[in-house]
mmCIF file of C-alpha atoms in Angstrom:
data_model
loop_
_atom_site.group_PDB
_atom_site.id
_atom_site.type_symbol
_atom_site.label_atom_id
_atom_site.label_comp_id
_atom_site.label_asym_id
_atom_site.label_seq_id
_atom_site.Cartn_x
_atom_site.Cartn_y
_atom_site.Cartn_z
ATOM 1 C CA MET A 22 72.565 16.738 -33.496
ATOM 2 C CA ALA A 23 73.344 13.479 -31.624
ATOM 3 C CA PRO A 24 73.792 10.395 -33.822
ATOM 4 C CA ARG A 25 71.081 7.712 -33.706
ATOM 5 C CA THR A 26 71.656 4.363 -32.128
ATOM 6 C CA ALA A 27 71.529 1.188 -34.178
ATOM 7 C CA ALA A 28 68.162 0.255 -32.651
ATOM 8 C CA ALA A 29 66.664 3.614 -33.604
ATOM 9 C CA SER A 30 68.015 3.313 -37.180
ATOM 10 C CA ALA A 31 66.403 -0.076 -37.536
ATOM 11 C CA THR A 32 62.924 1.136 -36.615
ATOM 12 C CA ALA A 33 62.603 4.494 -38.428
ATOM 13 C CA PRO A 34 63.727 5.890 -41.848
ATOM 14 C CA LEU A 35 66.766 8.259 -41.962
ATOM 15 C CA THR A 36 66.351 11.885 -42.830
ATOM 16 C CA PRO A 37 68.585 13.444 -45.543
ATOM 17 C CA GLU A 38 70.617 15.192 -42.835
ATOM 18 C CA GLU A 39 71.153 11.907 -41.021
ATOM 19 C CA LEU A 40 72.148 10.219 -44.285
ATOM 20 C CA ALA A 41 74.807 12.893 -45.022
ATOM 21 C CA ALA A 42 76.128 12.712 -41.489
ATOM 22 C CA ALA A 43 76.411 8.921 -41.692
ATOM 23 C CA LEU A 44 78.360 9.093 -44.963
ATOM 24 C CA LYS A 45 80.720 11.675 -43.529
ATOM 25 C CA ARG A 46 81.215 9.759 -40.314
ATOM 26 C CA GLU A 47 81.524 6.175 -41.503
ATOM 27 C CA GLY A 48 82.366 6.357 -45.190
ATOM 28 C CA LEU A 49 81.611 3.400 -47.451
ATOM 29 C CA ALA A 50 81.202 1.025 -44.524
ATOM 30 C CA GLY A 51 78.498 3.254 -43.115
ATOM 31 C CA LEU A 52 76.852 3.443 -46.533
ATOM 32 C CA ALA A 53 76.565 -0.367 -46.645
ATOM 33 C CA ALA A 54 74.978 -0.425 -43.206
ATOM 34 C CA LEU A 55 72.618 2.304 -44.282
ATOM 35 C CA ARG A 56 71.583 0.304 -47.351
ATOM 36 C CA GLU A 57 70.791 -2.707 -45.196
ATOM 37 C CA SER A 58 68.716 -0.517 -42.897
ATOM 38 C CA LEU A 59 66.729 0.881 -45.787
ATOM 39 C CA GLN A 60 66.087 -2.591 -47.122
ATOM 40 C CA ALA A 61 64.852 -3.742 -43.729
ATOM 41 C CA GLN A 62 62.553 -0.736 -43.557
ATOM 42 C CA ALA A 63 61.130 -1.545 -46.974
ATOM 43 C CA VAL A 64 60.484 -5.143 -45.940
ATOM 44 C CA ARG A 65 58.645 -4.020 -42.794
ATOM 45 C CA HIS A 66 56.600 -1.513 -44.765
ATOM 46 C CA ARG A 67 55.518 -4.164 -47.280
ATOM 47 C CA ALA A 68 54.595 -6.552 -44.474
ATOM 48 C CA GLN A 69 52.452 -3.896 -42.795
ATOM 49 C CA ARG A 70 50.708 -3.097 -46.072
ATOM 50 C CA ALA A 71 50.028 -6.779 -46.712
ATOM 51 C CA ALA A 72 48.596 -7.220 -43.204
ATOM 52 C CA ALA A 73 46.304 -4.202 -43.679
ATOM 53 C CA ILE A 74 45.032 -5.577 -47.004
ATOM 54 C CA VAL A 75 44.331 -8.980 -45.447
ATOM 55 C CA ALA A 76 42.419 -7.368 -42.540
ATOM 56 C CA GLU A 77 40.340 -5.263 -44.933
ATOM 57 C CA ARG A 78 39.448 -8.309 -47.024
ATOM 58 C CA GLU A 79 38.461 -10.279 -43.931
ATOM 59 C CA ALA A 80 36.198 -7.432 -42.774
ATOM 60 C CA LEU A 81 34.498 -7.292 -46.181
ATOM 61 C CA ALA A 82 34.052 -11.056 -46.156
ATOM 62 C CA ASP A 83 32.472 -10.931 -42.676
ATOM 63 C CA ALA A 84 30.089 -8.214 -43.863
ATOM 64 C CA ASP A 85 29.064 -10.339 -46.835
ATOM 65 C CA VAL A 86 28.440 -13.333 -44.581
ATOM 66 C CA PHE A 87 26.268 -11.210 -42.267
ATOM 67 C CA ARG A 88 24.209 -9.791 -45.135
ATOM 68 C CA ASN A 89 23.714 -13.237 -46.632
ATOM 69 C CA ALA A 90 22.601 -14.581 -43.264
ATOM 70 C CA ILE A 91 19.925 -11.967 -42.526
ATOM 71 C CA GLY A 92 18.804 -11.341 -46.094
ATOM 72 C CA GLU A 93 17.301 -8.110 -47.275
ATOM 73 C CA VAL A 94 16.501 -5.528 -44.626
ATOM 74 C CA GLU A 95 13.787 -2.911 -44.890
ATOM 75 C CA PRO A 96 13.830 0.161 -42.673
ATOM 76 C CA LEU A 97 11.112 0.349 -40.037
ATOM 77 C CA ASN A 98 8.322 2.791 -40.599
ATOM 78 C CA VAL A 99 8.523 5.544 -38.010
ATOM 79 C CA ALA A 100 5.158 5.783 -36.293
ATOM 80 C CA VAL A 101 3.570 9.185 -36.144
ATOM 81 C CA ARG A 102 3.530 10.400 -32.535
ATOM 82 C CA VAL A 103 0.190 11.833 -31.552
ATOM 83 C CA PRO A 104 0.138 13.800 -28.292
ATOM 84 C CA LEU A 105 -2.383 12.239 -25.925
ATOM 85 C CA PRO A 106 -4.630 14.485 -23.858
ATOM 86 C CA ARG A 107 -3.880 14.553 -20.154
ATOM 87 C CA VAL A 108 -6.348 12.290 -18.395
ATOM 88 C CA PRO A 109 -7.709 13.876 -15.208
ATOM 89 C CA PRO A 110 -7.754 11.688 -12.081
ATOM 90 C CA SER A 111 -10.906 9.670 -11.665
ATOM 91 C CA PRO A 112 -13.417 11.015 -9.152
ATOM 92 C CA LEU A 113 -13.672 9.452 -5.730
ATOM 93 C CA PRO A 114 -15.510 6.137 -6.139
ATOM 94 C CA LEU A 115 -19.093 6.170 -4.939
ATOM 95 C CA GLN A 116 -18.524 3.209 -2.613
ATOM 96 C CA THR A 117 -15.624 5.031 -0.947
ATOM 97 C CA ARG A 118 -17.844 8.027 -0.249
ATOM 98 C CA LEU A 119 -20.576 5.780 1.091
ATOM 99 C CA ASP A 120 -18.094 4.018 3.376
ATOM 100 C CA GLU A 121 -16.838 7.344 4.725
ATOM 101 C CA GLU A 122 -20.392 8.531 5.330
ATOM 102 C CA ALA A 123 -21.154 5.266 7.111
ATOM 103 C CA VAL A 124 -18.173 5.794 9.415
ATOM 104 C CA LEU A 125 -19.447 9.261 10.287
ATOM 105 C CA HIS A 126 -22.931 7.916 10.973
ATOM 106 C CA GLU A 127 -21.480 5.162 13.143
ATOM 107 C CA ALA A 128 -19.417 7.562 15.239
ATOM 108 C CA LEU A 129 -20.362 7.253 18.905
ATOM 109 C CA SER A 130 -20.628 10.256 21.199
ATOM 110 C CA ASP A 131 -19.598 10.193 24.859
ATOM 111 C CA GLU A 132 -21.853 13.179 25.523
ATOM 112 C CA TYR A 133 -25.021 11.411 24.459
ATOM 113 C CA ASP A 134 -27.463 10.692 27.309
ATOM 114 C CA PRO A 135 -29.733 7.724 26.587
ATOM 115 C CA GLU A 136 -32.163 8.785 29.315
ATOM 116 C CA SER A 137 -33.137 11.793 27.182
ATOM 117 C CA LEU A 138 -34.470 9.552 24.417
ATOM 118 C CA LEU A 139 -35.102 6.010 25.573
ATOM 119 C CA ASP A 140 -36.257 4.318 28.742
ATOM 120 C CA THR A 141 -33.974 1.892 30.556
ATOM 121 C CA ASP A 142 -34.179 0.197 33.922
ATOM 122 C CA ASP A 143 -31.706 -0.253 36.754
ATOM 123 C CA SER A 144 -30.554 -3.600 35.417
ATOM 124 C CA LEU A 145 -29.364 -1.994 32.191
ATOM 125 C CA SER A 146 -32.105 -3.423 29.995
ATOM 126 C CA TYR A 147 -33.324 -1.486 27.002
ATOM 127 C CA CYS A 148 -35.912 -1.878 24.268
ATOM 128 C CA ARG A 149 -35.968 0.464 21.298
ATOM 129 C CA HIS A 150 -39.188 2.334 20.640
ATOM 130 C CA GLY A 151 -41.515 0.222 18.540
ATOM 131 C CA VAL A 152 -40.087 -3.084 19.819
ATOM 132 C CA ARG A 153 -42.207 -5.090 22.260
ATOM 133 C CA GLU A 154 -40.898 -5.437 25.795
ATOM 134 C CA GLU A 155 -41.367 -9.169 25.404
ATOM 135 C CA VAL A 156 -38.215 -9.088 23.269
ATOM 136 C CA VAL A 157 -36.144 -7.961 26.267
ATOM 137 C CA ARG A 158 -37.669 -10.649 28.491
ATOM 138 C CA LYS A 159 -36.887 -13.320 25.903
ATOM 139 C CA LEU A 160 -33.341 -11.966 25.524
ATOM 140 C CA ARG A 161 -32.853 -12.128 29.284
ATOM 141 C CA ARG A 162 -34.131 -15.721 29.369
ATOM 142 C CA GLY A 163 -31.656 -16.768 26.665
ATOM 143 C CA ALA A 164 -34.033 -17.181 23.723
ATOM 144 C CA TRP A 165 -31.189 -16.179 21.385
ATOM 145 C CA ILE A 166 -27.845 -17.964 21.405
ATOM 146 C CA VAL A 167 -24.827 -15.691 21.838
ATOM 147 C CA GLN A 168 -23.036 -15.761 18.471
ATOM 148 C CA ALA A 169 -20.064 -13.477 19.214
ATOM 149 C CA GLN A 170 -18.616 -11.544 22.111
ATOM 150 C CA LEU A 171 -16.345 -8.554 22.719
ATOM 151 C CA ASP A 172 -14.197 -8.174 25.828
ATOM 152 C CA LEU A 173 -13.432 -4.530 26.678
ATOM 153 C CA HIS A 174 -11.346 -5.319 29.777
ATOM 154 C CA GLY A 175 -8.232 -3.147 30.035
ATOM 155 C CA MET A 176 -9.227 -0.796 27.215
ATOM 156 C CA ARG A 177 -9.271 2.971 27.507
ATOM 157 C CA ARG A 178 -12.534 4.724 26.781
ATOM 158 C CA GLU A 179 -11.511 5.723 23.241
ATOM 159 C CA GLU A 180 -10.267 2.206 22.475
ATOM 160 C CA ALA A 181 -13.434 0.619 23.848
ATOM 161 C CA ARG A 182 -15.692 2.960 21.879
ATOM 162 C CA GLU A 183 -13.917 2.183 18.603
ATOM 163 C CA ALA A 184 -13.800 -1.546 19.347
ATOM 164 C CA LEU A 185 -17.534 -1.644 20.089
ATOM 165 C CA SER A 186 -18.394 0.222 16.893
ATOM 166 C CA ASP A 187 -16.236 -2.130 14.793
ATOM 167 C CA PHE A 188 -17.657 -5.172 16.578
ATOM 168 C CA ILE A 189 -21.270 -4.258 15.851
ATOM 169 C CA ARG A 190 -20.514 -3.297 12.263
ATOM 170 C CA GLU A 191 -18.839 -6.655 11.571
ATOM 171 C CA ALA A 192 -21.650 -8.532 13.322
ATOM 172 C CA VAL A 193 -24.231 -6.809 11.120
ATOM 173 C CA LYS A 194 -22.234 -7.686 8.002
ATOM 174 C CA ARG A 195 -22.166 -11.330 9.095
ATOM 175 C CA GLY A 196 -25.894 -11.352 9.819
ATOM 176 C CA LEU A 197 -25.471 -12.073 13.560
ATOM 177 C CA ARG A 198 -28.312 -11.321 15.968
ATOM 178 C CA CYS A 199 -27.192 -11.891 19.552
ATOM 179 C CA LEU A 200 -23.913 -10.546 20.975
ATOM 180 C CA ARG A 201 -22.261 -10.321 24.375
ATOM 181 C CA VAL A 202 -20.216 -7.269 25.385
ATOM 182 C CA ILE A 203 -18.061 -7.665 28.493
ATOM 183 C CA HIS A 204 -17.441 -4.283 30.121
ATOM 184 C CA GLY A 205 -16.379 -5.485 33.569
ATOM 185 C CA LYS A 206 -17.665 -4.851 37.066
ATOM 186 C CA GLY A 207 -15.181 -2.107 37.867
ATOM 187 C CA LEU A 208 -13.560 -3.929 40.784
ATOM 188 C CA GLY A 209 -10.148 -2.586 39.761
ATOM 189 C CA SER A 210 -11.312 0.968 39.078
ATOM 190 C CA VAL A 211 -11.038 4.016 41.303
ATOM 191 C CA GLY A 212 -13.965 3.935 43.726
ATOM 192 C CA ARG A 213 -14.693 0.399 42.521
ATOM 193 C CA GLU A 214 -17.169 1.848 40.005
ATOM 194 C CA PRO A 215 -17.573 0.287 36.541
ATOM 195 C CA VAL A 216 -16.146 2.934 34.215
ATOM 196 C CA LEU A 217 -17.253 1.377 30.932
ATOM 197 C CA LYS A 218 -20.649 0.084 32.024
ATOM 198 C CA GLY A 219 -22.435 3.402 31.597
ATOM 199 C CA LYS A 220 -20.455 4.271 28.477
ATOM 200 C CA VAL A 221 -21.361 0.992 26.796
ATOM 201 C CA ARG A 222 -25.011 1.651 27.611
ATOM 202 C CA ALA A 223 -24.857 5.123 26.039
ATOM 203 C CA TRP A 224 -22.982 3.855 22.979
ATOM 204 C CA LEU A 225 -25.362 0.965 22.334
ATOM 205 C CA VAL A 226 -28.513 3.090 22.255
ATOM 206 C CA GLN A 227 -26.875 5.264 19.569
ATOM 207 C CA LYS A 228 -26.585 2.287 17.226
ATOM 208 C CA GLU A 229 -29.726 1.949 15.106
ATOM 209 C CA GLU A 230 -28.867 -1.705 14.555
ATOM 210 C CA VAL A 231 -29.360 -2.398 18.290
ATOM 211 C CA ILE A 232 -33.021 -3.058 19.106
ATOM 212 C CA ALA A 233 -32.580 -4.331 22.675
ATOM 213 C CA PHE A 234 -30.038 -5.173 25.329
ATOM 214 C CA CYS A 235 -30.047 -6.368 28.915
ATOM 215 C CA GLN A 236 -27.684 -7.338 31.682
ATOM 216 C CA ALA A 237 -26.261 -10.801 31.135
ATOM 217 C CA ARG A 238 -27.364 -13.771 33.198
ATOM 218 C CA PRO A 239 -24.988 -14.794 36.016
ATOM 219 C CA HIS A 240 -23.401 -17.608 34.023
ATOM 220 C CA ASP A 241 -22.951 -15.225 31.039
ATOM 221 C CA GLY A 242 -21.130 -12.539 33.025
ATOM 222 C CA GLY A 243 -23.820 -11.040 35.206
ATOM 223 C CA ALA A 244 -23.341 -7.369 36.047
ATOM 224 C CA GLY A 245 -20.060 -7.326 34.137
ATOM 225 C CA ALA A 246 -21.582 -7.986 30.718
ATOM 226 C CA VAL A 247 -24.532 -7.070 28.556
ATOM 227 C CA LEU A 248 -26.437 -9.110 25.972
ATOM 228 C CA VAL A 249 -27.197 -7.209 22.763
ATOM 229 C CA LEU A 250 -29.864 -8.030 20.182
ATOM 230 C CA LEU A 251 -29.443 -6.666 16.652
ATOM 231 C CA LYS A 252 -31.981 -6.064 13.923
ATOM 232 C CA PRO A 253 -32.501 -8.992 11.570
ATOM 233 C CA GLY A 254 -31.371 -8.662 7.978
ATOM 234 C CA GLY A 255 -27.604 -8.066 8.236
ATOM 235 C CA THR A 256 -27.683 -4.571 6.723
ATOM 236 C CA PRO A 257 -26.640 -1.476 8.709
ATOM 237 C CA HIS A 258 -29.325 1.176 8.940
ATOM 238 C CA HIS A 259 -28.650 4.787 9.875
ATOM 239 C CA HIS A 260 -30.900 7.753 10.426
ATOM 240 C CA GLY A 261 -28.170 10.335 10.756
ATOM 241 C CA HIS A 262 -25.222 11.091 13.001
ATOM 242 C CA PRO A 263 -25.734 9.906 16.612
ATOM 243 C CA GLN A 264 -25.255 13.453 17.872
ATOM 244 C CA ASP A 265 -28.307 14.462 15.828
ATOM 245 C CA HIS A 266 -30.367 12.743 18.524
ATOM 246 C CA ASP A 267 -29.648 15.680 20.828
ATOM 247 C CA ALA A 268 -31.822 17.913 18.664
ATOM 248 C CA ARG A 269 -34.719 15.450 19.060
ATOM 249 C CA SER A 270 -34.214 14.596 22.718
ATOM 250 C CA HIS A 271 -36.995 16.852 23.979
ATOM 251 C CA ARG A 272 -39.665 15.277 21.774
ATOM 252 C CA ASP A 273 -42.059 12.683 23.098
ATOM 253 C CA PRO A 274 -40.698 9.225 22.106
ATOM 254 C CA ARG A 275 -44.248 8.282 21.053
ATOM 255 C CA GLU A 276 -44.032 10.875 18.268
ATOM 256 C CA ARG A 277 -41.187 8.969 16.592
ATOM 257 C CA SER A 278 -41.761 5.898 14.476
#
């Protein structure tokens, strides 16, 4: 076994075998060195013990300070957990259903032919059944001030149809009576025919809120626009889906109220 170095002897106690080897190797001089090493080890051991005692006392003192600071502590009562029943999702609100039904009722059909139900003239004037023709004449003369207008220039048919439906719905909500819808004269269309003019006419007669319309006066747009008169009251009124009119188209208009 290799002998220890002086540094190793100073940091760890000697085993009996190492002690015998040191006596044999160094004699009395080695024994004196060994005694000094053992004394140093004892001093270090006592110092370590003293440091451990001091640390333990400090920890106990800190614990006492903490307990004195917070006072007596009572354990929290553990609440009894009661399983809650699973709440089913709430049904669809009534107003949401009504709104969806209103959208369906307000849907406009491109296939609807106003000639099958209502009379119009060449100047695109119309008076709903039960409304005096004097209303159309007054509308044409400007008896009602135009309160809002919609310009359909540049829109595709689907876009124009949706825009017109939204426009009338918002006007009814606001309580407006007289509107102007600009559909254009068709000067930029193929064959120079107004594409939206006939569509707007068909869409308007499907709206129960519309009681009359006529071609605008020259300074209001002339042949490129139509003046629309809505029912008074500001509340939309529907009698079913616009396409339901097809089933009634062969009846005499005088039979309907």
